[in-house]
PDB file of C-alpha atoms in Angstrom:
ATOM      1  CA  UNK Z   1    -116.763-127.510  52.123  1.00 42.00           C
ATOM      2  CA  UNK Z   2    -115.676-124.793  54.495  1.00 45.00           C
ATOM      3  CA  UNK Z   3    -117.152-121.607  55.929  1.00 49.00           C
ATOM      4  CA  UNK Z   4    -115.895-118.460  54.295  1.00 48.00           C
ATOM      5  CA  UNK Z   5    -114.001-115.953  56.467  1.00 53.00           C
ATOM      6  CA  UNK Z   6    -116.930-113.559  56.713  1.00 53.00           C
ATOM      7  CA  UNK Z   7    -119.163-116.388  57.955  1.00 53.00           C
ATOM      8  CA  UNK Z   8    -121.833-115.588  55.356  1.00 51.00           C
ATOM      9  CA  UNK Z   9    -121.818-118.831  53.457  1.00 52.00           C
ATOM     10  CA  UNK Z  10    -119.974-121.924  52.465  1.00 54.00           C
ATOM     11  CA  UNK Z  11    -117.273-122.379  49.920  1.00 57.00           C
ATOM     12  CA  UNK Z  12    -117.488-125.735  48.246  1.00 59.00           C
ATOM     13  CA  UNK Z  13    -115.869-127.907  45.675  1.00 62.00           C
ATOM     14  CA  UNK Z  14    -118.381-129.713  43.501  1.00 62.00           C
ATOM     15  CA  UNK Z  15    -117.114-132.560  41.346  1.00 62.00           C
ATOM     16  CA  UNK Z  16    -120.057-133.830  39.417  1.00 60.00           C
ATOM     17  CA  UNK Z  17    -120.756-134.148  35.755  1.00 66.00           C
ATOM     18  CA  UNK Z  18    -121.767-130.516  35.309  1.00 66.00           C
ATOM     19  CA  UNK Z  19    -124.550-129.580  32.977  1.00 73.00           C
ATOM     20  CA  UNK Z  20    -123.184-129.179  29.458  1.00 82.00           C
ATOM     21  CA  UNK Z  21    -123.711-125.436  29.857  1.00 85.00           C
ATOM     22  CA  UNK Z  22    -124.778-122.938  32.485  1.00 86.00           C
ATOM     23  CA  UNK Z  23    -125.820-119.325  32.040  1.00 89.00           C
ATOM     24  CA  UNK Z  24    -124.150-117.098  34.634  1.00 91.00           C
ATOM     25  CA  UNK Z  25    -124.055-113.395  35.374  1.00 92.00           C
ATOM     26  CA  UNK Z  26    -120.904-111.490  34.415  1.00 92.00           C
ATOM     27  CA  UNK Z  27    -121.074-108.396  36.636  1.00 89.00           C
ATOM     28  CA  UNK Z  28    -118.967-105.471  35.472  1.00 89.00           C
ATOM     29  CA  UNK Z  29    -118.804-103.617  38.825  1.00 86.00           C
ATOM     30  CA  UNK Z  30    -118.575-104.653  42.478  1.00 81.00           C
ATOM     31  CA  UNK Z  31    -121.952-103.003  43.141  1.00 83.00           C
ATOM     32  CA  UNK Z  32    -123.462-105.184  40.440  1.00 85.00           C
ATOM     33  CA  UNK Z  33    -121.569-108.245  41.742  1.00 82.00           C
ATOM     34  CA  UNK Z  34    -122.869-107.935  45.310  1.00 82.00           C
ATOM     35  CA  UNK Z  35    -126.442-106.853  44.566  1.00 85.00           C
ATOM     36  CA  UNK Z  36    -129.651-108.564  43.610  1.00 87.00           C
ATOM     37  CA  UNK Z  37    -129.800-108.451  39.831  1.00 87.00           C
ATOM     38  CA  UNK Z  38    -131.332-105.188  38.660  1.00 82.00           C
ATOM     39  CA  UNK Z  39    -131.621-103.686  42.179  1.00 83.00           C
ATOM     40  CA  UNK Z  40    -129.182-100.902  41.279  1.00 78.00           C
ATOM     41  CA  UNK Z  41    -130.271-100.241  37.733  1.00 82.00           C
ATOM     42  CA  UNK Z  42    -129.159-102.307  34.787  1.00 86.00           C
ATOM     43  CA  UNK Z  43    -129.060-106.091  35.286  1.00 89.00           C
ATOM     44  CA  UNK Z  44    -125.694-107.776  34.864  1.00 90.00           C
ATOM     45  CA  UNK Z  45    -124.871-109.164  31.446  1.00 93.00           C
ATOM     46  CA  UNK Z  46    -124.861-112.945  31.166  1.00 93.00           C
ATOM     47  CA  UNK Z  47    -122.602-115.518  29.580  1.00 93.00           C
ATOM     48  CA  UNK Z  48    -123.210-119.187  28.846  1.00 93.00           C
ATOM     49  CA  UNK Z  49    -120.354-121.384  30.049  1.00 89.00           C
ATOM     50  CA  UNK Z  50    -119.865-124.714  28.323  1.00 88.00           C
ATOM     51  CA  UNK Z  51    -118.136-127.351  30.440  1.00 85.00           C
ATOM     52  CA  UNK Z  52    -115.767-130.135  29.493  1.00 80.00           C
ATOM     53  CA  UNK Z  53    -116.493-133.588  30.887  1.00 78.00           C
ATOM     54  CA  UNK Z  54    -115.438-133.999  34.535  1.00 79.00           C
ATOM     55  CA  UNK Z  55    -115.057-130.277  35.165  1.00 82.00           C
ATOM     56  CA  UNK Z  56    -114.454-129.304  38.789  1.00 82.00           C
ATOM     57  CA  UNK Z  57    -116.649-126.390  39.861  1.00 82.00           C
ATOM     58  CA  UNK Z  58    -115.304-124.263  42.704  1.00 79.00           C
ATOM     59  CA  UNK Z  59    -118.247-122.307  44.083  1.00 79.00           C
ATOM     60  CA  UNK Z  60    -118.106-119.598  46.705  1.00 77.00           C
ATOM     61  CA  UNK Z  61    -121.490-118.844  48.248  1.00 78.00           C
ATOM     62  CA  UNK Z  62    -122.734-115.800  50.072  1.00 78.00           C
ATOM     63  CA  UNK Z  63    -126.118-115.379  51.653  1.00 80.00           C
ATOM     64  CA  UNK Z  64    -128.276-112.483  52.731  1.00 81.00           C
ATOM     65  CA  UNK Z  65    -131.530-112.340  54.670  1.00 82.00           C
ATOM     66  CA  UNK Z  66    -134.164-109.818  53.623  1.00 81.00           C
ATOM     67  CA  UNK Z  67    -131.796-107.515  51.756  1.00 80.00           C
ATOM     68  CA  UNK Z  68    -130.897-106.825  48.133  1.00 82.00           C
ATOM     69  CA  UNK Z  69    -127.137-106.901  48.700  1.00 78.00           C
ATOM     70  CA  UNK Z  70    -124.803-109.678  49.814  1.00 73.00           C
ATOM     71  CA  UNK Z  71    -121.838-108.852  52.053  1.00 68.00           C
ATOM     72  CA  UNK Z  72    -118.884-107.341  50.233  1.00 64.00           C
ATOM     73  CA  UNK Z  73    -115.532-108.988  49.868  1.00 61.00           C
ATOM     74  CA  UNK Z  74    -113.409-108.765  52.991  1.00 58.00           C
ATOM     75  CA  UNK Z  75    -109.748-107.739  52.923  1.00 60.00           C
ATOM     76  CA  UNK Z  76    -108.480-111.341  53.070  1.00 57.00           C
ATOM     77  CA  UNK Z  77    -110.691-112.589  50.263  1.00 61.00           C
ATOM     78  CA  UNK Z  78    -108.980-113.364  47.010  1.00 64.00           C
ATOM     79  CA  UNK Z  79    -109.835-115.379  43.954  1.00 72.00           C
ATOM     80  CA  UNK Z  80    -111.290-118.848  43.697  1.00 75.00           C
ATOM     81  CA  UNK Z  81    -107.956-120.108  42.398  1.00 79.00           C
ATOM     82  CA  UNK Z  82    -106.237-118.582  45.426  1.00 79.00           C
ATOM     83  CA  UNK Z  83    -108.724-120.205  47.801  1.00 77.00           C
ATOM     84  CA  UNK Z  84    -108.184-123.571  46.190  1.00 81.00           C
ATOM     85  CA  UNK Z  85    -104.396-123.185  46.471  1.00 84.00           C
ATOM     86  CA  UNK Z  86    -104.808-122.214  50.129  1.00 81.00           C
ATOM     87  CA  UNK Z  87    -106.915-125.304  50.780  1.00 80.00           C
ATOM     88  CA  UNK Z  88    -104.396-127.555  49.038  1.00 83.00           C
ATOM     89  CA  UNK Z  89    -101.590-126.020  51.129  1.00 86.00           C
ATOM     90  CA  UNK Z  90    -103.530-126.656  54.364  1.00 84.00           C
ATOM     91  CA  UNK Z  91    -104.080-130.271  53.358  1.00 85.00           C
ATOM     92  CA  UNK Z  92    -100.412-130.656  52.417  1.00 85.00           C
ATOM     93  CA  UNK Z  93     -99.327-129.297  55.806  1.00 87.00           C
ATOM     94  CA  UNK Z  94    -101.948-131.326  57.739  1.00 83.00           C
ATOM     95  CA  UNK Z  95    -103.112-127.978  59.118  1.00 75.00           C
ATOM     96  CA  UNK Z  96    -105.984-127.929  61.622  1.00 68.00           C
ATOM     97  CA  UNK Z  97    -108.985-129.970  60.551  1.00 73.00           C
ATOM     98  CA  UNK Z  98    -107.445-130.494  57.120  1.00 82.00           C
ATOM     99  CA  UNK Z  99    -105.187-133.357  58.158  1.00 83.00           C
ATOM    100  CA  UNK Z 100    -105.555-136.421  55.962  1.00 82.00           C
ATOM    101  CA  UNK Z 101    -106.321-138.528  59.054  1.00 84.00           C
ATOM    102  CA  UNK Z 102    -109.236-136.240  60.009  1.00 84.00           C
ATOM    103  CA  UNK Z 103    -110.541-136.152  56.448  1.00 85.00           C
ATOM    104  CA  UNK Z 104    -110.336-139.963  56.199  1.00 86.00           C
ATOM    105  CA  UNK Z 105    -112.552-140.196  59.300  1.00 86.00           C
ATOM    106  CA  UNK Z 106    -115.253-138.338  57.400  1.00 85.00           C
ATOM    107  CA  UNK Z 107    -114.644-139.700  53.914  1.00 85.00           C
ATOM    108  CA  UNK Z 108    -112.631-142.867  53.215  1.00 88.00           C
ATOM    109  CA  UNK Z 109    -112.424-141.857  49.520  1.00 87.00           C
ATOM    110  CA  UNK Z 110    -110.824-138.487  50.205  1.00 85.00           C
ATOM    111  CA  UNK Z 111    -107.564-139.347  48.410  1.00 87.00           C
ATOM    112  CA  UNK Z 112    -109.479-139.992  45.169  1.00 87.00           C
ATOM    113  CA  UNK Z 113    -111.047-136.554  45.542  1.00 84.00           C
ATOM    114  CA  UNK Z 114    -107.726-134.877  46.246  1.00 86.00           C
ATOM    115  CA  UNK Z 115    -106.298-136.536  43.144  1.00 88.00           C
ATOM    116  CA  UNK Z 116    -109.313-135.327  41.113  1.00 85.00           C
ATOM    117  CA  UNK Z 117    -108.643-131.745  42.268  1.00 86.00           C
ATOM    118  CA  UNK Z 118    -104.999-131.966  41.212  1.00 89.00           C
ATOM    119  CA  UNK Z 119    -105.990-133.471  37.843  1.00 89.00           C
ATOM    120  CA  UNK Z 120    -108.635-130.791  37.229  1.00 87.00           C
ATOM    121  CA  UNK Z 121    -106.124-128.031  37.921  1.00 87.00           C
ATOM    122  CA  UNK Z 122    -103.414-129.644  35.769  1.00 90.00           C
ATOM    123  CA  UNK Z 123    -105.793-130.270  32.849  1.00 89.00           C
ATOM    124  CA  UNK Z 124    -107.545-126.902  33.055  1.00 86.00           C
ATOM    125  CA  UNK Z 125    -110.898-128.591  33.736  1.00 86.00           C
ATOM    126  CA  UNK Z 126    -111.857-126.198  36.506  1.00 86.00           C
ATOM    127  CA  UNK Z 127    -114.271-123.254  36.726  1.00 85.00           C
ATOM    128  CA  UNK Z 128    -114.651-120.736  39.542  1.00 84.00           C
ATOM    129  CA  UNK Z 129    -118.130-119.390  40.264  1.00 85.00           C
ATOM    130  CA  UNK Z 130    -119.721-117.128  42.868  1.00 83.00           C
ATOM    131  CA  UNK Z 131    -123.249-118.012  44.010  1.00 84.00           C
ATOM    132  CA  UNK Z 132    -125.416-115.520  45.850  1.00 86.00           C
ATOM    133  CA  UNK Z 133    -128.356-116.895  47.823  1.00 87.00           C
ATOM    134  CA  UNK Z 134    -131.044-114.372  48.686  1.00 88.00           C
ATOM    135  CA  UNK Z 135    -133.647-115.057  51.377  1.00 88.00           C
ATOM    136  CA  UNK Z 136    -136.697-112.905  52.021  1.00 86.00           C
ATOM    137  CA  UNK Z 137    -137.363-111.362  55.435  1.00 87.00           C
ATOM    138  CA  UNK Z 138    -139.211-114.539  56.488  1.00 87.00           C
ATOM    139  CA  UNK Z 139    -136.236-116.781  55.712  1.00 87.00           C
ATOM    140  CA  UNK Z 140    -137.634-118.310  52.517  1.00 90.00           C
ATOM    141  CA  UNK Z 141    -135.685-118.212  49.266  1.00 90.00           C
ATOM    142  CA  UNK Z 142    -136.401-114.940  47.482  1.00 89.00           C
ATOM    143  CA  UNK Z 143    -138.739-115.479  44.540  1.00 90.00           C
ATOM    144  CA  UNK Z 144    -137.538-112.268  42.848  1.00 87.00           C
ATOM    145  CA  UNK Z 145    -134.064-113.626  42.049  1.00 87.00           C
ATOM    146  CA  UNK Z 146    -132.766-116.271  39.679  1.00 86.00           C
ATOM    147  CA  UNK Z 147    -136.095-117.071  38.020  1.00 86.00           C
ATOM    148  CA  UNK Z 148    -137.604-117.767  41.444  1.00 87.00           C
ATOM    149  CA  UNK Z 149    -134.753-119.945  42.732  1.00 90.00           C
ATOM    150  CA  UNK Z 150    -133.325-117.269  45.041  1.00 89.00           C
ATOM    151  CA  UNK Z 151    -129.855-117.943  43.628  1.00 90.00           C
ATOM    152  CA  UNK Z 152    -127.691-115.848  41.315  1.00 90.00           C
ATOM    153  CA  UNK Z 153    -124.550-117.401  39.889  1.00 90.00           C
ATOM    154  CA  UNK Z 154    -121.737-115.130  38.776  1.00 87.00           C
ATOM    155  CA  UNK Z 155    -118.416-115.619  37.122  1.00 85.00           C
ATOM    156  CA  UNK Z 156    -115.690-115.092  39.688  1.00 73.00           C
TER     157      UNK Z 156
END
C-alpha cells in the first residue's frame, strides 16, 4: 500500500480470491465520479464485474470528511495501470522505500507477491477500481452511501 499523491487515501493492491462478482458504479462524468451517489442528480449507472480466479484488484481509495464530494484528480494522477507500472518501476530501480531489501524487512514473502503481480498483468487477471470512503462530520462512516457502508466503488 502507499499514500496517494494528494494524501487523501491509500492506494493498495489486494490479491485475494475476489468475490465471484461485484457491483460497481460506472460514472459517466467526473462530477459523478467524485461525488456521493445521487448528490448531483442522477445516480451513477452500475455494472456487475465477474472475476476470474486469482484476480488482482488494484484499488485507489479517496476519503472525505463531512462532505458529499471526494477530492478531484490531481495533475499527476493517471490510471490504475499507470500507477501499477510506476510502482513496478520503483521496485525495479530499488527507489526509496521500494528497495527489495526494505520490503523483505516488512514481508519475507514479498518476491512471491511481486511474481503474482507480474503474472496477473501478463494473464490479464487484473481489475482497477476506485473506492470512495465517505465519513460524516463526526468521523463515522456515512450511512447514506453504499447501502450504509460509507463506501462507493467505481470502475476506474
